[in-house]
Coordinates of C-alpha atoms in Angstrom, one line a residue:
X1 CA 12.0 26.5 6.7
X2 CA 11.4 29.9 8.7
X3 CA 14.5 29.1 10.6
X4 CA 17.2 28.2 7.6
X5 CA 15.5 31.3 5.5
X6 CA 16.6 34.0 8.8
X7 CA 19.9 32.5 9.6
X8 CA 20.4 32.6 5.9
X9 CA 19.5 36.6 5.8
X10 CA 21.7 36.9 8.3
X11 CA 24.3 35.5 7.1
X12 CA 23.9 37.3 4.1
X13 CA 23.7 40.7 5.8
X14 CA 26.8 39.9 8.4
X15 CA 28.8 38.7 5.1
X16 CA 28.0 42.0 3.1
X17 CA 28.8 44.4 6.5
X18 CA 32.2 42.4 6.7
X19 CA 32.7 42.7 2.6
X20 CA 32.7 46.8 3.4
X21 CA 35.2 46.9 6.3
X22 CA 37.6 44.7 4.0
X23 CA 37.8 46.8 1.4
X24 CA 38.7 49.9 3.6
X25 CA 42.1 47.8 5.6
X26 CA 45.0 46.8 3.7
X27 CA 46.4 44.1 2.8
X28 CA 48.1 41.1 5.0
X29 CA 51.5 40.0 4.5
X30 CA 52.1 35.6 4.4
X31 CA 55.4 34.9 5.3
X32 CA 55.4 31.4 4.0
X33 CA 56.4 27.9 4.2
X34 CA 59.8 28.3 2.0
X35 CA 62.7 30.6 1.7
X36 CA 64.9 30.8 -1.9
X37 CA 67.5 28.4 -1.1
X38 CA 68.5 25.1 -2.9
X39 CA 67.0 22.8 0.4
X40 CA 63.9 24.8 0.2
X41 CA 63.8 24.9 -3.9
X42 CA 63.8 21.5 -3.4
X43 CA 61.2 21.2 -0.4
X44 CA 59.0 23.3 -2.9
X45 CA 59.5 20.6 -6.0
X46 CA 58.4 18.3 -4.1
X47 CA 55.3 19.7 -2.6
X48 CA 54.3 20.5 -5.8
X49 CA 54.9 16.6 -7.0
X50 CA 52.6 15.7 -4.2
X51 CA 49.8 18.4 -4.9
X52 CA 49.8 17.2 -8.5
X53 CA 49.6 13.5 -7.5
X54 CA 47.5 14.4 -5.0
X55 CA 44.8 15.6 -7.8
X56 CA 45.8 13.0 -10.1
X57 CA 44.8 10.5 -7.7
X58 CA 41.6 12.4 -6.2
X59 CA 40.1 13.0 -9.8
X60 CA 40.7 9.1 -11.2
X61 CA 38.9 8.2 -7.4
X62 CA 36.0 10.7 -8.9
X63 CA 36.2 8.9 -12.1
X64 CA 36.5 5.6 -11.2
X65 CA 33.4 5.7 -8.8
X66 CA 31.9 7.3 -11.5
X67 CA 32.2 5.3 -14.5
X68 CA 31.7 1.7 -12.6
X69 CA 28.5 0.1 -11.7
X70 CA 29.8 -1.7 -9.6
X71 CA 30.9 1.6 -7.1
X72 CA 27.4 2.9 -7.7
X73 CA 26.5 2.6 -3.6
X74 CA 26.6 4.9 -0.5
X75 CA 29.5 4.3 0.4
X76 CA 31.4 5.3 -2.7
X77 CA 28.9 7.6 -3.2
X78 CA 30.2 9.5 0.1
X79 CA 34.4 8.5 -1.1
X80 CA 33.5 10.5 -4.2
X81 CA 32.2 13.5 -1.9
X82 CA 35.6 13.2 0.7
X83 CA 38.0 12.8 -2.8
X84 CA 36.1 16.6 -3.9
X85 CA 36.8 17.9 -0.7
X86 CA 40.6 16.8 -0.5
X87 CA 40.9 18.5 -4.6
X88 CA 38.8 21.3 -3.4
X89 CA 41.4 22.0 -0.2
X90 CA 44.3 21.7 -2.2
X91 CA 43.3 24.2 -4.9
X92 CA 42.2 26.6 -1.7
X93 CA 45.6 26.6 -0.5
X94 CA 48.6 25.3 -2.9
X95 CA 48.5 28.0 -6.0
X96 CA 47.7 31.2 -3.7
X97 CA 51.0 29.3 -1.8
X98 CA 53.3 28.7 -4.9
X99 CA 52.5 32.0 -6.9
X100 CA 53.8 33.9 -3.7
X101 CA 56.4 31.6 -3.4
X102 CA 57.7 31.8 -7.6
X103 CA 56.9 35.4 -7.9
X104 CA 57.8 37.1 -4.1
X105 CA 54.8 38.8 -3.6
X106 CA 53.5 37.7 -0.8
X107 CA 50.6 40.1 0.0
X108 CA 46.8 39.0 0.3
X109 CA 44.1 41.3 0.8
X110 CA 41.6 41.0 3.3
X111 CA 39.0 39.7 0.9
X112 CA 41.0 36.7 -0.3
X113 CA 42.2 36.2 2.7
X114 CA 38.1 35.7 4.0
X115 CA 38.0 33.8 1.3
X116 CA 40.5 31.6 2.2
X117 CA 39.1 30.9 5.7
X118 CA 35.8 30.5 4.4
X119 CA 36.8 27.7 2.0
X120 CA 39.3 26.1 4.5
X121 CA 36.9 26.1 7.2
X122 CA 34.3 24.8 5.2
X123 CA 36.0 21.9 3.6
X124 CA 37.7 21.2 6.8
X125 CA 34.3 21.0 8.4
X126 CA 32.3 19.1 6.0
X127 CA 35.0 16.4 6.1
X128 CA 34.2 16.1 9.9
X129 CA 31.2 15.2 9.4
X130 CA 31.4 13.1 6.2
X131 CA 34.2 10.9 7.9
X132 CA 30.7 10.2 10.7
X133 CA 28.9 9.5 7.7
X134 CA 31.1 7.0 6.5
X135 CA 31.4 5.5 9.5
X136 CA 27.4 4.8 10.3
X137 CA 27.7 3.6 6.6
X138 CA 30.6 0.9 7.7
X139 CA 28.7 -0.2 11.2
X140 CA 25.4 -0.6 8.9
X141 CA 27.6 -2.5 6.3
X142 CA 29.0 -5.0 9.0
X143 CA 26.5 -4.7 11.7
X144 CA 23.3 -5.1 9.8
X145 CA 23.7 -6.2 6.3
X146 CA 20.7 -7.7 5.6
X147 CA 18.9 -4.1 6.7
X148 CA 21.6 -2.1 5.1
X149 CA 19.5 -1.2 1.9
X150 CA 16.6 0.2 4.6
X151 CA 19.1 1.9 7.1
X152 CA 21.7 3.0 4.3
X153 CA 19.2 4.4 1.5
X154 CA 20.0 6.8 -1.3
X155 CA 18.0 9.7 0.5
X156 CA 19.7 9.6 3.8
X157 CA 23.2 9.4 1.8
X158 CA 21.9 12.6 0.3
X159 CA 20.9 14.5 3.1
X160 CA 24.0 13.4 5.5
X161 CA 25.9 14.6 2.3
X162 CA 24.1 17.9 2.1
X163 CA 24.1 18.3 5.8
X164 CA 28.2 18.1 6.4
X165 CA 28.6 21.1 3.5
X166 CA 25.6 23.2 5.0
X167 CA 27.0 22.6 8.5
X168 CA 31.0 23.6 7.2
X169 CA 29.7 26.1 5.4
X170 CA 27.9 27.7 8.4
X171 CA 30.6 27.4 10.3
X172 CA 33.3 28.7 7.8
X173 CA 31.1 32.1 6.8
X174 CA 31.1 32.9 10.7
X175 CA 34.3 32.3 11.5
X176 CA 35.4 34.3 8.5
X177 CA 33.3 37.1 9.0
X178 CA 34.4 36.9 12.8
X179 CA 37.8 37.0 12.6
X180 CA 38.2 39.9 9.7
X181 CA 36.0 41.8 11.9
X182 CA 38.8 42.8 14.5
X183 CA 40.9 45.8 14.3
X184 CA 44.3 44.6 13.3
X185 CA 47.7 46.0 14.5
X186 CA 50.5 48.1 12.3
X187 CA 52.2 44.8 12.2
X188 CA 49.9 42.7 9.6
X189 CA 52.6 39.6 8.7
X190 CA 50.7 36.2 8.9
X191 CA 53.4 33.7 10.3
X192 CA 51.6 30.9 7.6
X193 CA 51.7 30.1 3.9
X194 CA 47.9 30.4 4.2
X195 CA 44.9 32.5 6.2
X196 CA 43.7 30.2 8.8
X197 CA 41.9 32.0 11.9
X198 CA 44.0 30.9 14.7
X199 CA 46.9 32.4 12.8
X200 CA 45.0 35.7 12.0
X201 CA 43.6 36.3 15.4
X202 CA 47.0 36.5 16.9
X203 CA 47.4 40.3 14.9
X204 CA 44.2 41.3 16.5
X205 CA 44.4 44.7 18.4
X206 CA 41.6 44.0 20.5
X207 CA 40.1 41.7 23.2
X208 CA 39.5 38.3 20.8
X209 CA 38.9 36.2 24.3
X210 CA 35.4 36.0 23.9
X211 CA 35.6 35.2 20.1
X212 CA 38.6 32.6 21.1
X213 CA 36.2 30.9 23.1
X214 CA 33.4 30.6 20.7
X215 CA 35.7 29.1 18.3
X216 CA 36.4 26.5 20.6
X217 CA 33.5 25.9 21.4
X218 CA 32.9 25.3 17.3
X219 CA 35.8 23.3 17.4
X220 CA 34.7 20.8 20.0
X221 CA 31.2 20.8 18.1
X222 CA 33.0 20.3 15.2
X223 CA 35.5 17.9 15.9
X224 CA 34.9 15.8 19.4
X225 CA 30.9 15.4 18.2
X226 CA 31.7 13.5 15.0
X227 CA 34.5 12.0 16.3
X228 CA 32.3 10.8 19.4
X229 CA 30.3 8.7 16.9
X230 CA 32.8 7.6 14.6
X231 CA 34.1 5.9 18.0
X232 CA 31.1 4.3 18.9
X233 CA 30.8 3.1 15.4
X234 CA 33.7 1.2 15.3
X235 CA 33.0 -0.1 18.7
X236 CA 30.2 -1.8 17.7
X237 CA 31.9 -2.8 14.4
X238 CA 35.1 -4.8 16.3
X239 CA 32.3 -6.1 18.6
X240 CA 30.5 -7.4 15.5
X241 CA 33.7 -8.9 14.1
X242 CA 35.1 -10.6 16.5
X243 CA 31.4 -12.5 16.8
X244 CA 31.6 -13.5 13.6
X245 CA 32.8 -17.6 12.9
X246 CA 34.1 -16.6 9.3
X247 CA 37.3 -16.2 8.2
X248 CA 36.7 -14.3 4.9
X249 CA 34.2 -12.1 6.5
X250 CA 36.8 -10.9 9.5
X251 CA 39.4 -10.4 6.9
X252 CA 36.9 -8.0 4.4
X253 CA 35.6 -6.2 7.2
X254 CA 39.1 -5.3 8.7
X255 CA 40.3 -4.4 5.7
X256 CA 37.8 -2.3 4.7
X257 CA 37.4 -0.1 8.2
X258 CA 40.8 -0.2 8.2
X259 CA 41.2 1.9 5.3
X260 CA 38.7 4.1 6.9
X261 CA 40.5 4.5 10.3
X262 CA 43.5 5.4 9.1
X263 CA 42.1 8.2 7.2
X264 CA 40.2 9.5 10.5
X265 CA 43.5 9.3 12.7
X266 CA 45.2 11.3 9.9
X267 CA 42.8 13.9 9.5
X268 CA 41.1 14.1 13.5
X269 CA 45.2 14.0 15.1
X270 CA 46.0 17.3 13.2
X271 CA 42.9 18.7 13.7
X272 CA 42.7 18.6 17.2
X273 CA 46.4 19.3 17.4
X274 CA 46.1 22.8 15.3
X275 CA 42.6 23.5 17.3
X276 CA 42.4 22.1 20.6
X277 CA 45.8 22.8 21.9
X278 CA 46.1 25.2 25.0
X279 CA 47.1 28.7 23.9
X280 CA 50.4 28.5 26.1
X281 CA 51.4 25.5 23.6
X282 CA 50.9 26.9 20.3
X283 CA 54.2 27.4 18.5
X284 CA 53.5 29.6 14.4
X285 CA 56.2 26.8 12.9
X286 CA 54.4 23.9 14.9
X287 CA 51.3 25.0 13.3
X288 CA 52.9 25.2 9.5
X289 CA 54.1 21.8 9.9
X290 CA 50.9 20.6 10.9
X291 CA 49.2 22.1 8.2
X292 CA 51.3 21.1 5.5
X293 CA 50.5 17.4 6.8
X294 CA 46.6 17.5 6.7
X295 CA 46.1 20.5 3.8
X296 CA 48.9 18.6 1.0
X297 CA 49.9 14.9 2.7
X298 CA 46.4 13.7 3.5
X299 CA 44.3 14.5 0.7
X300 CA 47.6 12.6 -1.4
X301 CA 47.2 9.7 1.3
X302 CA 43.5 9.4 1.5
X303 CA 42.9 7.8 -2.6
X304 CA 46.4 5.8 -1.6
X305 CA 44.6 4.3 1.0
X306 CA 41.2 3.5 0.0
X307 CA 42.8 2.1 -3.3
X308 CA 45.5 -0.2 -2.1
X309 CA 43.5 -1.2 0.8
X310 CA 39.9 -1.9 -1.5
X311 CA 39.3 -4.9 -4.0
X312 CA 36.4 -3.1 -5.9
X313 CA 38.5 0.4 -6.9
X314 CA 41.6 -1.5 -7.5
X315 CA 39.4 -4.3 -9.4
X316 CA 37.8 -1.0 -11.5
X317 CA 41.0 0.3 -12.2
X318 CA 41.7 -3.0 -14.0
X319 CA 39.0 -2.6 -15.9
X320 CA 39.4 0.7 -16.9
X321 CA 43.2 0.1 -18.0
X322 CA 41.6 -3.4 -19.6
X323 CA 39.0 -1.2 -22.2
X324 CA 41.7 1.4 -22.9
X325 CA 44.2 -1.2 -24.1
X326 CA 41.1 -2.9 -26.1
X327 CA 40.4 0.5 -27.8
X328 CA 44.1 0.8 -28.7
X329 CA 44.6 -2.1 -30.2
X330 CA 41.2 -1.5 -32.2

């Protein structure tokens, strides 16, 4: 308890020295992801069609889960918690995004900007590590179901739960506080629709080699350590299956970690791409195209997924739609 209550005065201290220095620099310029032409009018339509079906679908996910017994287990328990994230990461980044875009200011201040990186970071990082929670939940499901009630209980849902925001959130307050630390050039136009450190860095006017490192050093904890054991989950899982004599059972447990594989290639591939790439590869438009993919396309894909691929949310859904029409027709 000593230890969380200092790193949590410290934090608080390094986030109010950093709130000061903010408030004396001004303000950053995003260049965005769109210019005002027809293609681009066009681009931005459709973004915005995804972003709103994006939340449409997270928020009936959150519902569904919510209203069924049935859905009332860890494992949609910690689908509810990735479906928050995804809303959570759109709403950081889309209307900052399209109010620059509709209106032509463009301009953030350094605040927001911390902000932004903060929230980013965060939900970026918590989603690391609740993707590993899902997948020890999937290798108890299929490895040891009979044990699953013991080695999958309520309380350690919980506190893996807890744990991935209090570790993204760690991680997102230093980076944020680390990266709006450094004197920044004349020139202060982010080459992004969004403040993302990497990005930010680049303007530094100082040494950032040692902070670079750090942050790769995160990134690796971040990233290659849950990753690591999602891995050697699903090792153990295809090892299970193929040991099994049933049919059914080979078919429910594919489809099932399926679902949950393709969300983790999705997310880990532009993770690792924006994060882990040498410096000599990065490329500003590589890294907007990236970003669009896994901050608007995945969190749309993610309730696609788990939905179409899943008998219980699409067999809730039916009941949901089934008790509206009954109340209608009452």
């Amino acid at each position: 308890m000593k230890t969380i209550s200092s790193i949590s005065s410290f934090a608080v201290l390094l986030l109010f020295e950093i709130m000061n220095i903010w408030n004396t620099t001004t303000d950053f310029i995003l260049l965005g992801l769109f210019n005002h032409t027809e293609a681009h009018l066009f681009l931005f339509v459709m973004v915005l069609t995804i972003v709103f079906t994006s939340l449409l679908g997270n928020s009936l996910m959150i519902f569904l889960i919510h209203q069924d017994v049935r859905l009332h287990t860890p494992m949609y328990f910690l689908l509810s918690q990735l479906s928050l994230m995804d809303m959570m990461l759109v709403c950081t980044i889309v209307p900052k995004m399209a109010a620059d875009y509709l209106t032509g200011l463009k301009s953030i201040s350094p605040f927001g900007c911390g902000l932004q990186i903060f929230f980013f970071i965060t939900l970026e990082g918590s989603e690391c590590f609740l993707l590993a929670s899902m997948s020890y939940d999937r290798y108890v499901a299929v490895c040891h179901p009979l044990r699953y009630v013991v080695l999958m209980s309520w309380k350690l849902c919980l506190r893996m739960t807890v744990g991935s925001w209090f570790l993204g959130a760690a991680d997102g307050l230093m980076q944020a506080a680390a990266t709006l630390s450094f004197p920044f050039c004349q020139v202060r136009e982010i080459n992004h629709f969004f403040c993302e450190a990497p990005t930010l860095v680049r303007l530094a006017c100082a040494n950032t080699l040692a902070f670079e490192n750090v942050m790769y050093i995160c990134c690796v904890l971040m990233l290659l350590v849950p990753f690591s054991l999602i891995l050697i989950s699903y090792s153990l899982i295809f090892a299970a299956v193929l040991q099994m004599h049933s049919r059914e059972a080979h078919k429910k447990a594919f489809a099932t970690c399926s679902s949950h594989l393709s969300v983790v290639g999705l997310f880990y591939g532009a993770a690792i791409f924006i994060y882990m790439r040498p410096k000599s590869y990065r490329s500003a438009n590589h890294d907007k195209i990236v970003s669009v993919f896994y901050t608007i396309f995945t969190p749309l894909l993610n309730p696609i997924i788990y939905s179409m691929r899943n008998s219980d949310v699409k067999g809730a859904l039916r009941k949901c739609i089934g008790q509206y029409v009954t109340l209608n027709h009452d």
